[in-house]
GROMACS .gro file of N, CA, C and O in nm:
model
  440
    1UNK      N    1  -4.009  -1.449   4.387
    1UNK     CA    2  -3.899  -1.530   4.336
    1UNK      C    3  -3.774  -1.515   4.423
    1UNK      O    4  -3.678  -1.592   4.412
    2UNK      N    5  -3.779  -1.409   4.513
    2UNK     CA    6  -3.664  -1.378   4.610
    2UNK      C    7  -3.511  -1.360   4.550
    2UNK      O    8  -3.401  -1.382   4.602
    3UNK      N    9  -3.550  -1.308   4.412
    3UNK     CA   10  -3.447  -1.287   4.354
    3UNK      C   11  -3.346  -1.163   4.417
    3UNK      O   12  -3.395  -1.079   4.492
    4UNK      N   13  -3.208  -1.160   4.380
    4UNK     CA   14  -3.148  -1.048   4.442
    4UNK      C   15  -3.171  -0.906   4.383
    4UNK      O   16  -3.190  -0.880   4.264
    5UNK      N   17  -3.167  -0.836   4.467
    5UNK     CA   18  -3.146  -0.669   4.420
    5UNK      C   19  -3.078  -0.574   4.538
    5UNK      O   20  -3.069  -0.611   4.655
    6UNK      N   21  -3.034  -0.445   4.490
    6UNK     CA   22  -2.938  -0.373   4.576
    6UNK      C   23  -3.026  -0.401   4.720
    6UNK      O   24  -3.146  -0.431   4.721
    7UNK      N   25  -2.938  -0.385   4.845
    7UNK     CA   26  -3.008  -0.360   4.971
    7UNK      C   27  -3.104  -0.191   4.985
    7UNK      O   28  -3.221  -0.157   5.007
    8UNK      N   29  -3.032  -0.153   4.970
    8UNK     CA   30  -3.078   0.005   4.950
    8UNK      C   31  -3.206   0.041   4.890
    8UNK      O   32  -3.247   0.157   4.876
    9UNK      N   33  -3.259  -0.055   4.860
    9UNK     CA   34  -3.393  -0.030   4.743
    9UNK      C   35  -3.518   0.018   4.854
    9UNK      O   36  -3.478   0.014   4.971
   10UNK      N   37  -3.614   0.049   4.845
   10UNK     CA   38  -3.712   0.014   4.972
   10UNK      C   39  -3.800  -0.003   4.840
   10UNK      O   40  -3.803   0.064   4.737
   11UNK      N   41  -3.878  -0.131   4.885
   11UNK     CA   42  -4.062  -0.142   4.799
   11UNK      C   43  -4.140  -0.079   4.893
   11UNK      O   44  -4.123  -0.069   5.014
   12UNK      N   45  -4.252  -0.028   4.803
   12UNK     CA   46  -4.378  -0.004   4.881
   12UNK      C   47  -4.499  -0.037   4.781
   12UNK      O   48  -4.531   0.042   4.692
   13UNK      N   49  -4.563  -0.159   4.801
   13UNK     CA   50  -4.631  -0.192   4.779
   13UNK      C   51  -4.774  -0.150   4.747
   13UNK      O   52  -4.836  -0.164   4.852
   14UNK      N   53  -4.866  -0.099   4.639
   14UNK     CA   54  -4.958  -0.014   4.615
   14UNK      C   55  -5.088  -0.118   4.520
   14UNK      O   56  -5.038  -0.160   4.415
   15UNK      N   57  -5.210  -0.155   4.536
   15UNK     CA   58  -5.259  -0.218   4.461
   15UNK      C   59  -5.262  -0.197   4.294
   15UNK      O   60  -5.277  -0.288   4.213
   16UNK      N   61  -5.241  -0.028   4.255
   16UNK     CA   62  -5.234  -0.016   4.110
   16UNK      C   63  -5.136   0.143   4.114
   16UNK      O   64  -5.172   0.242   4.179
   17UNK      N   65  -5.018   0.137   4.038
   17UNK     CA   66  -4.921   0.274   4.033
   17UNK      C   67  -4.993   0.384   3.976
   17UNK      O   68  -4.925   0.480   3.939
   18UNK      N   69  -5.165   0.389   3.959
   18UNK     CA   70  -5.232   0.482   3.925
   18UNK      C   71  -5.284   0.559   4.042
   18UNK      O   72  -5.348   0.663   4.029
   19UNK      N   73  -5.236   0.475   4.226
   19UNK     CA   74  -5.292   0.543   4.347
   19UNK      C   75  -5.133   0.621   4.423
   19UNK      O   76  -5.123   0.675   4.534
   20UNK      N   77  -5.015   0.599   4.308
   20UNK     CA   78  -4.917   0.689   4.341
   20UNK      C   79  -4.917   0.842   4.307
   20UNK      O   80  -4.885   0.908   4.208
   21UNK      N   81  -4.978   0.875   4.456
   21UNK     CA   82  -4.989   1.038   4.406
   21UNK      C   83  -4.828   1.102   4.353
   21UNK      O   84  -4.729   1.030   4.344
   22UNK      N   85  -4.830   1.276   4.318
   22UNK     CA   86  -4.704   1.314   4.316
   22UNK      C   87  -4.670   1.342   4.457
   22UNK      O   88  -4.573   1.417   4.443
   23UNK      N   89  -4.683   1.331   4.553
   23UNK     CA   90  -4.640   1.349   4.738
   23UNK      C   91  -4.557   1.210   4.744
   23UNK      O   92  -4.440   1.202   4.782
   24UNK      N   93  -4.627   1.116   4.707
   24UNK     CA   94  -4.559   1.004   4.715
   24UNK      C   95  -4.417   0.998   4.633
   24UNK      O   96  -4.338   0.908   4.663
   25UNK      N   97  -4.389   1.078   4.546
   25UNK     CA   98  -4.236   1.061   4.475
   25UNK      C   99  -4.176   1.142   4.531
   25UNK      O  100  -4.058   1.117   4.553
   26UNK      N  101  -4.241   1.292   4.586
   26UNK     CA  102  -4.164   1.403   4.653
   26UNK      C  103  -4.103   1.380   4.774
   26UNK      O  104  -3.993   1.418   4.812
   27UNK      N  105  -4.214   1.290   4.849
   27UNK     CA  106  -4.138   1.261   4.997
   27UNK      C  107  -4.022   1.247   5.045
   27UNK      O  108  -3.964   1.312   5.131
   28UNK      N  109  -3.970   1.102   4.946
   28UNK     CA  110  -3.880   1.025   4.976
   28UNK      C  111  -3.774   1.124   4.949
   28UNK      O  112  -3.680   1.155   5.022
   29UNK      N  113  -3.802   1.162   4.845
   29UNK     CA  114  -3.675   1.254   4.774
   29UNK      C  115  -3.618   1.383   4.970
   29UNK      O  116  -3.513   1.382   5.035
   30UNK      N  117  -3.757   1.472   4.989
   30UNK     CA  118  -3.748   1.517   5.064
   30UNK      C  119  -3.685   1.501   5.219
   30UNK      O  120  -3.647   1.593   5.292
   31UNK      N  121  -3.683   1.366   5.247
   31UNK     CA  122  -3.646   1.252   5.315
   31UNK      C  123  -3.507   1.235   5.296
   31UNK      O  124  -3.449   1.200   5.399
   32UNK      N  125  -3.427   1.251   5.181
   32UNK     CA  126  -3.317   1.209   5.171
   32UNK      C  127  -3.282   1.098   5.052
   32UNK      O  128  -3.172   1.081   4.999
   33UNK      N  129  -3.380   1.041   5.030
   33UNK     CA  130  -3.360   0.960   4.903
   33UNK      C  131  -3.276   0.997   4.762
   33UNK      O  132  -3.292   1.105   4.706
   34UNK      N  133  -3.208   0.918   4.726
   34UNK     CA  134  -3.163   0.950   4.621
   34UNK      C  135  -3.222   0.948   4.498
   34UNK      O  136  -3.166   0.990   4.397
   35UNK      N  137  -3.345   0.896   4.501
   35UNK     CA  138  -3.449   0.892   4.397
   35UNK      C  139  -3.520   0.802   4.376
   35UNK      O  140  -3.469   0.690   4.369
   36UNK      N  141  -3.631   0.814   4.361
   36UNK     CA  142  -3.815   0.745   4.359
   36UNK      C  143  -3.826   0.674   4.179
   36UNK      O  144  -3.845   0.747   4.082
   37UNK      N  145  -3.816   0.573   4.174
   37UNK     CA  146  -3.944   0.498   4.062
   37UNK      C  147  -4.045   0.392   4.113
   37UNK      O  148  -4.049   0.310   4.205
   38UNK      N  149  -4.135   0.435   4.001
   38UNK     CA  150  -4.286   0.354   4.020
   38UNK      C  151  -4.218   0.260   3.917
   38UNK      O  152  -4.130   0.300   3.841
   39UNK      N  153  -4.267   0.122   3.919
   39UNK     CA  154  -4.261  -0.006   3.818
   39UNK      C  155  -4.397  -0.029   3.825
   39UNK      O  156  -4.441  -0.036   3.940
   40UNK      N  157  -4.473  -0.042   3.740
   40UNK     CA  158  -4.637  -0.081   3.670
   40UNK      C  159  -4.634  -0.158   3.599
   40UNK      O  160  -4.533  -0.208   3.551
   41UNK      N  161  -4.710  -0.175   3.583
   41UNK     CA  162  -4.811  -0.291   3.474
   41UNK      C  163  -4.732  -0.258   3.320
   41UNK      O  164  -4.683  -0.147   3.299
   42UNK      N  165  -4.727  -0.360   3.222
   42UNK     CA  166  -4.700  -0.325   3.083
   42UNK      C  167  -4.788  -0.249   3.073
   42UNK      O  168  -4.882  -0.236   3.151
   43UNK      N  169  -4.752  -0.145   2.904
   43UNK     CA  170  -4.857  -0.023   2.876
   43UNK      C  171  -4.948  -0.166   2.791
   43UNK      O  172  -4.921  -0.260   2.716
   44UNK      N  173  -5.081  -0.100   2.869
   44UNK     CA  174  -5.197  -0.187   2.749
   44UNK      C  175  -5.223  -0.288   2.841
   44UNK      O  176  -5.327  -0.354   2.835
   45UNK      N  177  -5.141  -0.305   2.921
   45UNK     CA  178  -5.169  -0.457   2.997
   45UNK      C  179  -5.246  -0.395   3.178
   45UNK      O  180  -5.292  -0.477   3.257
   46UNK      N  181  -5.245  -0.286   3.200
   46UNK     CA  182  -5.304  -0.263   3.323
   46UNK      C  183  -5.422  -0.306   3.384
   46UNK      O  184  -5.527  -0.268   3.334
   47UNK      N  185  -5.426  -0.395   3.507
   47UNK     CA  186  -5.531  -0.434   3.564
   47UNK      C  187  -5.671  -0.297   3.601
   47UNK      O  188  -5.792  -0.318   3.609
   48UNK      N  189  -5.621  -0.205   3.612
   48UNK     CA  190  -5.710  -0.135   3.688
   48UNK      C  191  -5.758  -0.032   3.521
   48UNK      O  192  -5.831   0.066   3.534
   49UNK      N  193  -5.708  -0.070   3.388
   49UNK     CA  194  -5.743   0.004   3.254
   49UNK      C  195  -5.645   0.079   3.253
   49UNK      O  196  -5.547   0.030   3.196
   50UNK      N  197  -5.630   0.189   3.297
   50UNK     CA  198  -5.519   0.319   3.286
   50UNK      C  199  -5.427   0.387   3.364
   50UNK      O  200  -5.374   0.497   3.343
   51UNK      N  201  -5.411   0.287   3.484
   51UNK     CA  202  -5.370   0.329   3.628
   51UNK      C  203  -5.200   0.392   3.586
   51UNK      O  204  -5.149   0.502   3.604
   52UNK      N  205  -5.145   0.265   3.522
   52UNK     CA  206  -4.993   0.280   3.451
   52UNK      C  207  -4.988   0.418   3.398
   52UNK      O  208  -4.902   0.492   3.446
   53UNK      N  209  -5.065   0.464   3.310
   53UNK     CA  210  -5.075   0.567   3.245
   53UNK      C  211  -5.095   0.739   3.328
   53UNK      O  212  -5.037   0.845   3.305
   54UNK      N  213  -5.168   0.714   3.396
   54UNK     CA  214  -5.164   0.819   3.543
   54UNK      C  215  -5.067   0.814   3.582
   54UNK      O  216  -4.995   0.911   3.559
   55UNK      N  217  -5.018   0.721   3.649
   55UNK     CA  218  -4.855   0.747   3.715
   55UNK      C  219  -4.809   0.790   3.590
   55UNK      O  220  -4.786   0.911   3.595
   56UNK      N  221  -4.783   0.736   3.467
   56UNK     CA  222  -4.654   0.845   3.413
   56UNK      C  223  -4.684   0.958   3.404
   56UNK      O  224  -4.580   1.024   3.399
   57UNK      N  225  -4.788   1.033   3.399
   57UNK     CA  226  -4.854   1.134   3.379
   57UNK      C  227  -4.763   1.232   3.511
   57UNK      O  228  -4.694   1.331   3.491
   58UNK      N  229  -4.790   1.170   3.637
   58UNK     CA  230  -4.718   1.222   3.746
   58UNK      C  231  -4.582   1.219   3.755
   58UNK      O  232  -4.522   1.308   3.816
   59UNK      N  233  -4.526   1.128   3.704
   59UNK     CA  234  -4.398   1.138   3.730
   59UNK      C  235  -4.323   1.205   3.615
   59UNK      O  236  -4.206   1.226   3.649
   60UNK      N  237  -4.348   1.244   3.497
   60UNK     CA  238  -4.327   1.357   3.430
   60UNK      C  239  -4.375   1.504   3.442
   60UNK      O  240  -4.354   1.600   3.369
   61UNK      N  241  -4.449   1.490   3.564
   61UNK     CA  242  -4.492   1.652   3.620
   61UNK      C  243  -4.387   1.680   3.743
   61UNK      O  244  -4.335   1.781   3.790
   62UNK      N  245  -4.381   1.523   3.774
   62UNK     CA  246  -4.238   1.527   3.922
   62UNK      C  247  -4.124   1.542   3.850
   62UNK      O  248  -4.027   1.597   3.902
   63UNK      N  249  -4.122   1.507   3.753
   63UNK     CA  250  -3.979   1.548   3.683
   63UNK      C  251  -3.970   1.703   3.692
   63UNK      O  252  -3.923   1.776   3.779
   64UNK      N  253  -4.047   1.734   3.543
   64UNK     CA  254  -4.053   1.888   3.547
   64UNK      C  255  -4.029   1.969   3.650
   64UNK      O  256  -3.941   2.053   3.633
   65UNK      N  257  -4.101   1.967   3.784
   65UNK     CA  258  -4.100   2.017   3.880
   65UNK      C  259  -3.970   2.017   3.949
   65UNK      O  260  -3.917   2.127   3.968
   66UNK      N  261  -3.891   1.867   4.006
   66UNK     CA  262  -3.751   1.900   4.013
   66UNK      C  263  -3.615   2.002   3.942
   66UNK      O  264  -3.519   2.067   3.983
   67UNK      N  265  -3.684   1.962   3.801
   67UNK     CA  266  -3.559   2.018   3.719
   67UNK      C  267  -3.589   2.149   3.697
   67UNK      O  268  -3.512   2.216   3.629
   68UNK      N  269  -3.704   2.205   3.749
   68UNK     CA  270  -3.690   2.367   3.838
   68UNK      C  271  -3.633   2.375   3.911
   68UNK      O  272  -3.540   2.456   3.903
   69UNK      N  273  -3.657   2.273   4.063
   69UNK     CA  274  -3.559   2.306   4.153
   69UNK      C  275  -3.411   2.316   4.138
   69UNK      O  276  -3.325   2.346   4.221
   70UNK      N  277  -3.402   2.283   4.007
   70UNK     CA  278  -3.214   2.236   3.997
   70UNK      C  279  -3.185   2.078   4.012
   70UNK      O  280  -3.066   2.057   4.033
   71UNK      N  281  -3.260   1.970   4.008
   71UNK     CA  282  -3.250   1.877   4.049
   71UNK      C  283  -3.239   1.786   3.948
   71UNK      O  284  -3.262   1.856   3.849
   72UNK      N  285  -3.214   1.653   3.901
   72UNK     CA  286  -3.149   1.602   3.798
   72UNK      C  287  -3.263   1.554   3.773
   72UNK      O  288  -3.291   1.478   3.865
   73UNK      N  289  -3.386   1.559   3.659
   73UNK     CA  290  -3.497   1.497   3.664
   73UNK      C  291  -3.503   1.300   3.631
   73UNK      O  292  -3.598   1.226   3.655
   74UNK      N  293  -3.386   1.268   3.580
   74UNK     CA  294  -3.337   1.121   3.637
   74UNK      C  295  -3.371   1.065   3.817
   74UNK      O  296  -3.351   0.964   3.885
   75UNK      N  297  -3.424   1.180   3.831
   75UNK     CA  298  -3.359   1.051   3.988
   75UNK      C  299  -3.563   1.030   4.018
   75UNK      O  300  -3.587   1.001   4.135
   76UNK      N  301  -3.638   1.037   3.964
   76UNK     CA  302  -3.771   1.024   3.929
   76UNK      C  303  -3.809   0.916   3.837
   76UNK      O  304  -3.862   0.986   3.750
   77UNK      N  305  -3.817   0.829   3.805
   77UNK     CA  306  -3.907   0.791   3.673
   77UNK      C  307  -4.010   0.680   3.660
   77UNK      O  308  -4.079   0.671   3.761
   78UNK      N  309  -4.035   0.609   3.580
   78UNK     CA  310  -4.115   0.483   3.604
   78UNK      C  311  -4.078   0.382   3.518
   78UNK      O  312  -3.999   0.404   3.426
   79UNK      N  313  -4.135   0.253   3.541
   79UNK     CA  314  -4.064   0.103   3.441
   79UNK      C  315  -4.149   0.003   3.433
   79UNK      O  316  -4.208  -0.011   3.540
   80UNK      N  317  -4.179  -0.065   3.360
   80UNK     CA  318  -4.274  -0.121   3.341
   80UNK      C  319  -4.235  -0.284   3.370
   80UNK      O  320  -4.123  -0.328   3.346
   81UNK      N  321  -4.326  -0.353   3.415
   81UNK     CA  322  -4.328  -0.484   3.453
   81UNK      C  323  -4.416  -0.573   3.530
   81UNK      O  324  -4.461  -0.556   3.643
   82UNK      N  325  -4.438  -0.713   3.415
   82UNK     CA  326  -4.567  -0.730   3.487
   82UNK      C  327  -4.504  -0.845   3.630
   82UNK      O  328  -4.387  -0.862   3.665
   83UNK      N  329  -4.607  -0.896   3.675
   83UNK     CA  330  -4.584  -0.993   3.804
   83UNK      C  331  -4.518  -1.095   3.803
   83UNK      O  332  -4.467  -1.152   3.899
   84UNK      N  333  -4.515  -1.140   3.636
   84UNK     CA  334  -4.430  -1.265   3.607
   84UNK      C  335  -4.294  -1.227   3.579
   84UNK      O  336  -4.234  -1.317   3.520
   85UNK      N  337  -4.230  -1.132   3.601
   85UNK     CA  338  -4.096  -1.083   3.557
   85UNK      C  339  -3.997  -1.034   3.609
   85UNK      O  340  -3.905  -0.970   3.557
   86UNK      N  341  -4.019  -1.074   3.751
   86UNK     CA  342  -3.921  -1.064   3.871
   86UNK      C  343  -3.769  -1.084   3.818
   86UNK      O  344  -3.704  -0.992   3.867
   87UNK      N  345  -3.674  -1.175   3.729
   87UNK     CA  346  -3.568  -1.103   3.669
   87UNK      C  347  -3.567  -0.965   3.601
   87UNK      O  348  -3.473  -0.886   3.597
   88UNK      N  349  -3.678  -0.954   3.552
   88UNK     CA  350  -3.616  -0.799   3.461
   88UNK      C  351  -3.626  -0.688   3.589
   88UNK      O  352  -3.552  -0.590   3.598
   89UNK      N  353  -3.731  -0.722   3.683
   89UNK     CA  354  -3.763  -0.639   3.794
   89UNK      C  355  -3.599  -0.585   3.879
   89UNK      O  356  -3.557  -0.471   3.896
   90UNK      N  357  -3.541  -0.714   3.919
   90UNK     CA  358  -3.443  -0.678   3.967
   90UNK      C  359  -3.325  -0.671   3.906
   90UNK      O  360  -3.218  -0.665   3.966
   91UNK      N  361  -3.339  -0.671   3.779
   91UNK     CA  362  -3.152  -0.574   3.669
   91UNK      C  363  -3.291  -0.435   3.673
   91UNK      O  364  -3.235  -0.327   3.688
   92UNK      N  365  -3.379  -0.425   3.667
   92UNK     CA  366  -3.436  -0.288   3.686
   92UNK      C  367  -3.349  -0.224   3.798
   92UNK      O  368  -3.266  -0.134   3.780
   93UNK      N  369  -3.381  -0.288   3.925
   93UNK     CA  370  -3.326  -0.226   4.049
   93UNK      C  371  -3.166  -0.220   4.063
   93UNK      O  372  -3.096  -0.140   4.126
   94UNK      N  373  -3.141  -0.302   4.005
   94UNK     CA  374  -2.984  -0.309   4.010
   94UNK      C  375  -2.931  -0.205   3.921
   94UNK      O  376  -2.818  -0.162   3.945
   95UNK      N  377  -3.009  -0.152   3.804
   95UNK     CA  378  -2.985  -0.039   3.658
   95UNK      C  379  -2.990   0.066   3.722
   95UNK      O  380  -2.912   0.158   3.699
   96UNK      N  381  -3.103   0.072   3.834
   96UNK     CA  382  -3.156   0.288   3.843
   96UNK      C  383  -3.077   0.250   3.947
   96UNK      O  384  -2.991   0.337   3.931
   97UNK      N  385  -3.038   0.187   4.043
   97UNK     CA  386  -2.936   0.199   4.167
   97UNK      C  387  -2.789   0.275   4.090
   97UNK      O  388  -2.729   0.374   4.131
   98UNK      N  389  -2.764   0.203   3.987
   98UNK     CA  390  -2.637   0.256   3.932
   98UNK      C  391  -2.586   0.366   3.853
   98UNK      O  392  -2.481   0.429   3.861
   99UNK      N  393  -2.710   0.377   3.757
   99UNK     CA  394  -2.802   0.533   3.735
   99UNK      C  395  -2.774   0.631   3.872
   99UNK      O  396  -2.667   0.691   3.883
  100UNK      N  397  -2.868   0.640   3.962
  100UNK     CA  398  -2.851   0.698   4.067
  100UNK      C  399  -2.713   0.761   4.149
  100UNK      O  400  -2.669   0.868   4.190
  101UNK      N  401  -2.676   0.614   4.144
  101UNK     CA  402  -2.507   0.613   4.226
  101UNK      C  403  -2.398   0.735   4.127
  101UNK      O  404  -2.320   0.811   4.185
  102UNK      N  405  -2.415   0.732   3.973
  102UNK     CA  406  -2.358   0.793   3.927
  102UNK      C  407  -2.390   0.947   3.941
  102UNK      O  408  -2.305   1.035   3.923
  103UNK      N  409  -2.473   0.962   3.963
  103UNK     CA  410  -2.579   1.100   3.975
  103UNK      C  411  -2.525   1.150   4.106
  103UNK      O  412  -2.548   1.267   4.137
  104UNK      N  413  -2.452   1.069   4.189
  104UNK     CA  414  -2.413   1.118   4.311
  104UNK      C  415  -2.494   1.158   4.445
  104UNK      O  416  -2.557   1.255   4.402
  105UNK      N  417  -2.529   1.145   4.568
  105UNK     CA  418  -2.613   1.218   4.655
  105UNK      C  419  -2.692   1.318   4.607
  105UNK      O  420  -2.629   1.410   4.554
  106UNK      N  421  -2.826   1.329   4.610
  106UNK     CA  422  -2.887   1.448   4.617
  106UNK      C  423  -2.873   1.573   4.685
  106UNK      O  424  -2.904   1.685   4.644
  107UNK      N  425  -2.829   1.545   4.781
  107UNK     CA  426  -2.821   1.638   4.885
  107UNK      C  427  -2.628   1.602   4.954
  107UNK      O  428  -2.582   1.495   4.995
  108UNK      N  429  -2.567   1.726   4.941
  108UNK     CA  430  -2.420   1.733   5.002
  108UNK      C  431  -2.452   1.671   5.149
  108UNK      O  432  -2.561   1.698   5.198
  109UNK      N  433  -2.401   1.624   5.189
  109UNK     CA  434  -2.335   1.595   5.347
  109UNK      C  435  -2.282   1.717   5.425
  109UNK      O  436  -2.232   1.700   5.536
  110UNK      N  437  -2.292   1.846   5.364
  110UNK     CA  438  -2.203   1.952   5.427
  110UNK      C  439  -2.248   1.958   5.531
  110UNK      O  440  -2.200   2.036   5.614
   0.00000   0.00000   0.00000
């Protein structure tokens, strides 16, 4: 739909958010990112049966795991949306961008 959303976003494109390992949320973060979400399939509505459901599974273990490190387990999560819903997709991206922004850098500049 080429609708707008922040520049800052990066997609990465995956056939089902059930082949997003937890490396894949850690990276980016590790990288410098200010923080990783998966967007999936409605719950109940998943092409692949339960793929949606695996990713949250992971990204509430990526949570946990940050907010050991000290890390705000917000800057992780997941959202649901199917293919026809490219507006809600991008006030999604435009919401956790601002989420995020408030959360401040992950990492100081020192």
């Amino acid at each position: 739909m080429r609708l707008p959303y922040p520049t800052n976003v990066r997609i990465v494109q995956v056939p089902c958010t059930g082949r997003v390992d937890v490396l894949h949320l850690l990276k980016p973060l590790e990288q410098g990112a200010d923080g990783v979400y998966v967007s999936g399939c409605l719950p109940g509505e998943c092409h692949y049966i339960s793929g949606n459901l695996k990713a949250a599974k992971r990204v509430a273990r990526v949570q946990k795991l940050i907010e050991a490190l000290g890390v705000e387990p917000e800057r992780v999560g997941i959202v649901y949306n199917s293919a026809s819903m490219g507006p809600q997709f991008a006030q999604c991206c435009r919401d956790i961008t601002e989420r995020l922004r408030a959360l401040g850098p992950i990492y100081s500049k020192d």
